[in-house]
Amino acid sequence: MSLFGTGLRRICAVAAASAAAEMAKLVRSALRQTSTVELRLDWLSSDAERAQFLRWLRKCRPHKATFLATCRRREGGGKFAGGVDHELYWLIQAREAGCQWCDLEVETLHKLPGHSVREYPVPPRVMLSVHDFERTPDLPRGVNLPAHGEVDAVKIAAEARTIQDSVRLLRLARKSKSFVAVPMGEVGLPARILALREGSALAYAPVAAATAPGQVCLDEMKNLYRAHALTRGTRVYGVIGDPVGHSLSPLLHNTAFVARRLDAVYLPFLVRQLGDFLAAVPDFGVRGFSVTLPHKQAILKHLKECEPLAAAIGAVNTVVVRNDGSLYGCNTDYVGVLRTLKKKLQIKGSRTLIFGAGGSARAAALALARAGAIVGICARREEAAKELARSVGGEIVPRRALRTEFFDAILNATPIGMHPHDGISPLSSGELHCRIVMDLIYRPQRTQLLRLAAKKGIATVSGVEMFLAQGIAQWEIWTEKRAPEAAMRRAVLAALRAEENSQQRR
Ligand code: NAP
């Protein structure tokens, strides 16, 4: 059993607020999800707020919960302006209010006589914390607690500049029982989620929204990623890209794993260098991953085998890691377009225009041409349009022809109109002569292009349909099971709706 118990107790909610009342609210909310809570006393704006909060804690604290008090000084990366004595004073007060643990920065320990905190009546159990907000330093081979029992656990929180940095921290967690690994920054986020399964005694999660890149809020840590339930047997999947922070793929895939009760998790990997991620695949136990910009083409040369269709498109968005560690690549954007359009249009024999000549335009053009459509390409760079039209046996359509020519369907495969540029459309109303307009963009769901089309009575298809279809196809490739499509759709549509509502409120 870990130092903090098992299961959910190993997810430590972080309560941090400037006012005592707000802090108490966060603690109450945290206790609905876990029973281990860190109290960031240094975040409270004054001694009066600290005193008021600790009075509340003494009166209202549930006895089964575990509280860690932290009053981190600025020197250690916290907000507390006071000196060492003042920090110790508040930790002593925290013990009197019922805190069983305290977090003590290494900078403070070094200032104490004999480098020991034991003669101070701080909470009985002490976590020694080391922070590096710049990099992951050279790490020891193992973490041995200082002799004479000055501390009960050691925490290293370090900025992961590379995925390999976070792997090094996790390796340490595997070897040391009384150790807490906190990879920081967006690159470190997957390792932060996997830390518990590697043996870290705790994983930290802010109660409310994340306040720094790489943090995962309590609700997501527990319900989306199920960090407390992951084991070495859990199958790990993910998406690699840069940027990757706003991807809805973790929601899509994890929802499906939960619905089908599969021991698997899907994580967002911010990948700047493909080699950095690929070297970590065995350490993380990754079994498959989605590939997004800017790695869709570059991944090809790392594959042992590639589906001929993906090779023809020249881009891979789905990778399977085989048992021998080799990589197999395919492209589900292709089926995403087909499955979506098939519901609305007899593709064979239809005349379809694709606006744009980039990666997704290529997948769409190939899919539609192979399904028997006559494909037209219109793009701002004539050369790119020509090349794509030629490769799929289609026609190049000059922009001016859009004013007069009729198509069964027009697809936008450019990013024009994507949030935050919601108000603009790649094509004008006078250029829309067709029965169906499909926008590959899914943020917002209803783009300006779709609005213009709807105004003219043209049927519209949102990019969210393609996003769902390509994701569902990925999930089925990895798991060889039928995907719970309704649950996946519900989760993604609800998230997009919530996002759009909050943007409107701003
Ligand atoms: P990409 O490879 O970068 O291609 C973008 C294309 O748009 C290029 O032809 C580019 O032309 C053109 N373009 C960009 N800005 C333009 C402008 N201001 N005027 C005219 N043309 C412009 O990107 P992609 O991967 O194909 O993605 C395109 C869009 O599809 C993105 O919004 C993406 O989010 C969306 N998408 C959605 C899904 C889904 O599942 N729904 C899947 C994949 C992609 P140049 O080459 O001249 O720059």
mmCIF file of N, CA and C in Angstrom, residues 138-201:
data_model
loop_
_atom_site.group_PDB
_atom_site.id
_atom_site.type_symbol
_atom_site.label_atom_id
_atom_site.label_comp_id
_atom_site.label_asym_id
_atom_site.label_seq_id
_atom_site.Cartn_x
_atom_site.Cartn_y
_atom_site.Cartn_z
ATOM 1 N N ASP A 138 19.603 16.553 -13.434
ATOM 2 C CA ASP A 138 20.137 15.192 -13.320
ATOM 3 C C ASP A 138 19.480 14.569 -12.108
ATOM 4 N N LEU A 139 19.011 13.347 -12.248
ATOM 5 C CA LEU A 139 18.290 12.718 -11.136
ATOM 6 C C LEU A 139 19.136 11.600 -10.549
ATOM 7 N N PRO A 140 18.974 11.343 -9.242
ATOM 8 C CA PRO A 140 19.712 10.233 -8.636
ATOM 9 C C PRO A 140 19.179 8.896 -9.164
ATOM 10 N N ARG A 141 19.893 7.811 -8.883
ATOM 11 C CA ARG A 141 19.422 6.493 -9.360
ATOM 12 C C ARG A 141 18.229 6.019 -8.536
ATOM 13 N N GLY A 142 18.163 6.461 -7.307
ATOM 14 C CA GLY A 142 17.041 6.100 -6.442
ATOM 15 C C GLY A 142 16.865 7.210 -5.422
ATOM 16 N N VAL A 143 15.725 7.218 -4.724
ATOM 17 C CA VAL A 143 15.536 8.262 -3.710
ATOM 18 C C VAL A 143 15.609 7.609 -2.339
ATOM 19 N N ASN A 144 16.667 7.944 -1.608
ATOM 20 C CA ASN A 144 16.768 7.426 -0.245
ATOM 21 C C ASN A 144 16.369 8.540 0.701
ATOM 22 N N LEU A 145 15.458 8.245 1.593
ATOM 23 C CA LEU A 145 15.051 9.270 2.544
ATOM 24 C C LEU A 145 16.236 9.588 3.435
ATOM 25 N N PRO A 146 16.378 10.886 3.812
ATOM 26 C CA PRO A 146 17.482 11.250 4.695
ATOM 27 C C PRO A 146 17.448 10.397 5.974
ATOM 28 N N ALA A 147 18.628 10.112 6.481
ATOM 29 C CA ALA A 147 18.724 9.279 7.690
ATOM 30 C C ALA A 147 18.014 9.968 8.856
ATOM 31 N N HIS A 148 17.809 9.294 9.932
ATOM 32 C CA HIS A 148 17.192 9.797 11.178
ATOM 33 C C HIS A 148 15.731 10.197 10.976
ATOM 34 N N GLY A 149 15.122 9.821 9.855
ATOM 35 C CA GLY A 149 13.693 10.035 9.660
ATOM 36 C C GLY A 149 13.259 11.486 9.666
ATOM 37 N N GLU A 150 14.104 12.401 9.130
ATOM 38 C CA GLU A 150 13.665 13.809 9.105
ATOM 39 C C GLU A 150 12.429 13.991 8.233
ATOM 40 N N VAL A 151 12.331 13.215 7.177
ATOM 41 C CA VAL A 151 11.164 13.352 6.315
ATOM 42 C C VAL A 151 10.589 11.976 5.995
ATOM 43 N N ASP A 152 9.321 11.981 5.587
ATOM 44 C CA ASP A 152 8.632 10.710 5.325
ATOM 45 C C ASP A 152 8.476 10.428 3.838
ATOM 46 N N ALA A 153 8.615 11.469 3.030
ATOM 47 C CA ALA A 153 8.493 11.290 1.576
ATOM 48 C C ALA A 153 9.267 12.406 0.894
ATOM 49 N N VAL A 154 9.629 12.147 -0.356
ATOM 50 C CA VAL A 154 10.330 13.162 -1.149
ATOM 51 C C VAL A 154 9.542 13.386 -2.428
ATOM 52 N N LYS A 155 9.389 14.649 -2.778
ATOM 53 C CA LYS A 155 8.687 14.974 -4.034
ATOM 54 C C LYS A 155 9.649 15.729 -4.941
ATOM 55 N N ILE A 156 9.712 15.327 -6.192
ATOM 56 C CA ILE A 156 10.447 16.131 -7.178
ATOM 57 C C ILE A 156 9.444 16.591 -8.231
ATOM 58 N N ALA A 157 9.315 17.916 -8.325
ATOM 59 C CA ALA A 157 8.450 18.513 -9.355
ATOM 60 C C ALA A 157 9.383 19.243 -10.306
ATOM 61 N N ALA A 158 9.441 18.782 -11.549
ATOM 62 C CA ALA A 158 10.418 19.367 -12.474
ATOM 63 C C ALA A 158 9.792 19.560 -13.846
ATOM 64 N N GLU A 159 10.144 20.677 -14.465
ATOM 65 C CA GLU A 159 9.660 20.975 -15.811
ATOM 66 C C GLU A 159 10.210 19.938 -16.788
ATOM 67 N N ALA A 160 9.307 19.298 -17.517
ATOM 68 C CA ALA A 160 9.733 18.344 -18.551
ATOM 69 C C ALA A 160 9.832 19.109 -19.860
ATOM 70 N N ARG A 161 11.054 19.304 -20.335
ATOM 71 C CA ARG A 161 11.206 19.990 -21.633
ATOM 72 C C ARG A 161 11.019 19.002 -22.769
ATOM 73 N N THR A 162 11.323 17.752 -22.461
ATOM 74 C CA THR A 162 11.150 16.708 -23.471
ATOM 75 C C THR A 162 10.390 15.552 -22.825
ATOM 76 N N ILE A 163 9.898 14.665 -23.678
ATOM 77 C CA ILE A 163 9.198 13.490 -23.145
ATOM 78 C C ILE A 163 10.197 12.608 -22.394
ATOM 79 N N GLN A 164 11.429 12.575 -22.871
ATOM 80 C CA GLN A 164 12.450 11.787 -22.176
ATOM 81 C C GLN A 164 12.678 12.293 -20.748
ATOM 82 N N ASP A 165 12.559 13.601 -20.536
ATOM 83 C CA ASP A 165 12.677 14.146 -19.171
ATOM 84 C C ASP A 165 11.628 13.501 -18.273
ATOM 85 N N SER A 166 10.400 13.422 -18.792
ATOM 86 C CA SER A 166 9.327 12.883 -17.940
ATOM 87 C C SER A 166 9.514 11.385 -17.724
ATOM 88 N N VAL A 167 10.093 10.708 -18.712
ATOM 89 C CA VAL A 167 10.365 9.275 -18.555
ATOM 90 C C VAL A 167 11.378 9.068 -17.420
ATOM 91 N N ARG A 168 12.398 9.946 -17.374
ATOM 92 C CA ARG A 168 13.424 9.801 -16.314
ATOM 93 C C ARG A 168 12.792 9.925 -14.929
ATOM 94 N N LEU A 169 11.853 10.850 -14.811
ATOM 95 C CA LEU A 169 11.214 11.057 -13.500
ATOM 96 C C LEU A 169 10.350 9.847 -13.132
ATOM 97 N N LEU A 170 9.672 9.297 -14.136
ATOM 98 C CA LEU A 170 8.825 8.128 -13.854
ATOM 99 C C LEU A 170 9.665 6.914 -13.467
ATOM 100 N N ARG A 171 10.834 6.796 -14.097
ATOM 101 C CA ARG A 171 11.693 5.644 -13.753
ATOM 102 C C ARG A 171 12.072 5.677 -12.282
ATOM 103 N N LEU A 172 12.260 6.899 -11.777
ATOM 104 C CA LEU A 172 12.609 7.056 -10.364
ATOM 105 C C LEU A 172 11.429 6.615 -9.484
ATOM 106 N N ALA A 173 10.219 6.933 -9.950
ATOM 107 C CA ALA A 173 9.023 6.555 -9.189
ATOM 108 C C ALA A 173 8.907 5.038 -9.085
ATOM 109 N N ARG A 174 9.346 4.339 -10.130
ATOM 110 C CA ARG A 174 9.264 2.875 -10.117
ATOM 111 C C ARG A 174 10.126 2.274 -9.023
ATOM 112 N N LYS A 175 11.245 2.973 -8.713
ATOM 113 C CA LYS A 175 12.224 2.384 -7.789
ATOM 114 C C LYS A 175 11.990 2.764 -6.340
ATOM 115 N N SER A 176 11.256 3.827 -6.086
ATOM 116 C CA SER A 176 11.246 4.377 -4.726
ATOM 117 C C SER A 176 9.820 4.489 -4.201
ATOM 118 N N LYS A 177 9.573 3.864 -3.076
ATOM 119 C CA LYS A 177 8.198 3.807 -2.535
ATOM 120 C C LYS A 177 7.706 5.145 -1.975
ATOM 121 N N SER A 178 8.614 5.885 -1.347
ATOM 122 C CA SER A 178 8.181 7.112 -0.669
ATOM 123 C C SER A 178 8.469 8.319 -1.540
ATOM 124 N N PHE A 179 8.127 8.206 -2.796
ATOM 125 C CA PHE A 179 8.517 9.236 -3.753
ATOM 126 C C PHE A 179 7.292 9.724 -4.523
ATOM 127 N N VAL A 180 7.266 11.031 -4.753
ATOM 128 C CA VAL A 180 6.189 11.610 -5.544
ATOM 129 C C VAL A 180 6.811 12.266 -6.780
ATOM 130 N N ALA A 181 6.393 11.815 -7.954
ATOM 131 C CA ALA A 181 6.938 12.352 -9.206
ATOM 132 C C ALA A 181 5.925 13.317 -9.809
ATOM 133 N N VAL A 182 6.360 14.541 -10.059
ATOM 134 C CA VAL A 182 5.463 15.531 -10.675
ATOM 135 C C VAL A 182 6.138 16.146 -11.902
ATOM 136 N N PRO A 183 5.971 15.516 -13.063
ATOM 137 C CA PRO A 183 6.505 16.151 -14.271
ATOM 138 C C PRO A 183 5.656 17.386 -14.573
ATOM 139 N N MET A 184 6.308 18.525 -14.792
ATOM 140 C CA MET A 184 5.542 19.768 -15.015
ATOM 141 C C MET A 184 5.604 20.193 -16.480
ATOM 142 N N GLY A 185 4.652 21.053 -16.853
ATOM 143 C CA GLY A 185 4.593 21.574 -18.220
ATOM 144 C C GLY A 185 3.757 20.668 -19.099
ATOM 145 N N GLU A 186 3.363 21.212 -20.253
ATOM 146 C CA GLU A 186 2.452 20.463 -21.118
ATOM 147 C C GLU A 186 3.097 19.184 -21.664
ATOM 148 N N VAL A 187 4.428 19.235 -21.878
ATOM 149 C CA VAL A 187 5.103 18.027 -22.374
ATOM 150 C C VAL A 187 5.040 16.914 -21.321
ATOM 151 N N GLY A 188 5.020 17.304 -20.056
ATOM 152 C CA GLY A 188 5.018 16.320 -18.974
ATOM 153 C C GLY A 188 3.639 15.776 -18.615
ATOM 154 N N LEU A 189 2.599 16.319 -19.250
ATOM 155 C CA LEU A 189 1.231 15.961 -18.839
ATOM 156 C C LEU A 189 0.927 14.452 -18.880
ATOM 157 N N PRO A 190 1.271 13.736 -19.945
ATOM 158 C CA PRO A 190 0.951 12.296 -19.934
ATOM 159 C C PRO A 190 1.640 11.568 -18.781
ATOM 160 N N ALA A 191 2.883 11.952 -18.501
ATOM 161 C CA ALA A 191 3.617 11.286 -17.411
ATOM 162 C C ALA A 191 2.991 11.630 -16.062
ATOM 163 N N ARG A 192 2.441 12.803 -15.950
ATOM 164 C CA ARG A 192 1.768 13.203 -14.714
ATOM 165 C C ARG A 192 0.583 12.274 -14.451
ATOM 166 N N ILE A 193 -0.107 11.939 -15.540
ATOM 167 C CA ILE A 193 -1.268 11.045 -15.406
ATOM 168 C C ILE A 193 -0.821 9.612 -15.125
ATOM 169 N N LEU A 194 0.315 9.220 -15.727
ATOM 170 C CA LEU A 194 0.777 7.836 -15.551
ATOM 171 C C LEU A 194 1.600 7.645 -14.280
ATOM 172 N N ALA A 195 1.886 8.737 -13.552
ATOM 173 C CA ALA A 195 2.800 8.657 -12.401
ATOM 174 C C ALA A 195 2.334 7.635 -11.356
ATOM 175 N N LEU A 196 1.034 7.598 -11.094
ATOM 176 C CA LEU A 196 0.558 6.680 -10.050
ATOM 177 C C LEU A 196 0.802 5.228 -10.421
ATOM 178 N N ARG A 197 0.576 4.910 -11.699
ATOM 179 C CA ARG A 197 0.764 3.499 -12.071
ATOM 180 C C ARG A 197 2.241 3.116 -12.028
ATOM 181 N N GLU A 198 3.138 4.127 -12.114
ATOM 182 C CA GLU A 198 4.574 3.849 -12.050
ATOM 183 C C GLU A 198 5.070 3.802 -10.619
ATOM 184 N N GLY A 199 4.194 4.101 -9.665
ATOM 185 C CA GLY A 199 4.586 3.972 -8.264
ATOM 186 C C GLY A 199 4.683 5.267 -7.500
ATOM 187 N N SER A 200 4.407 6.401 -8.146
ATOM 188 C CA SER A 200 4.413 7.665 -7.402
ATOM 189 C C SER A 200 3.380 7.564 -6.274
ATOM 190 N N ALA A 201 3.732 8.098 -5.101
ATOM 191 C CA ALA A 201 2.815 7.976 -3.965
ATOM 192 C C ALA A 201 1.580 8.854 -4.153
#
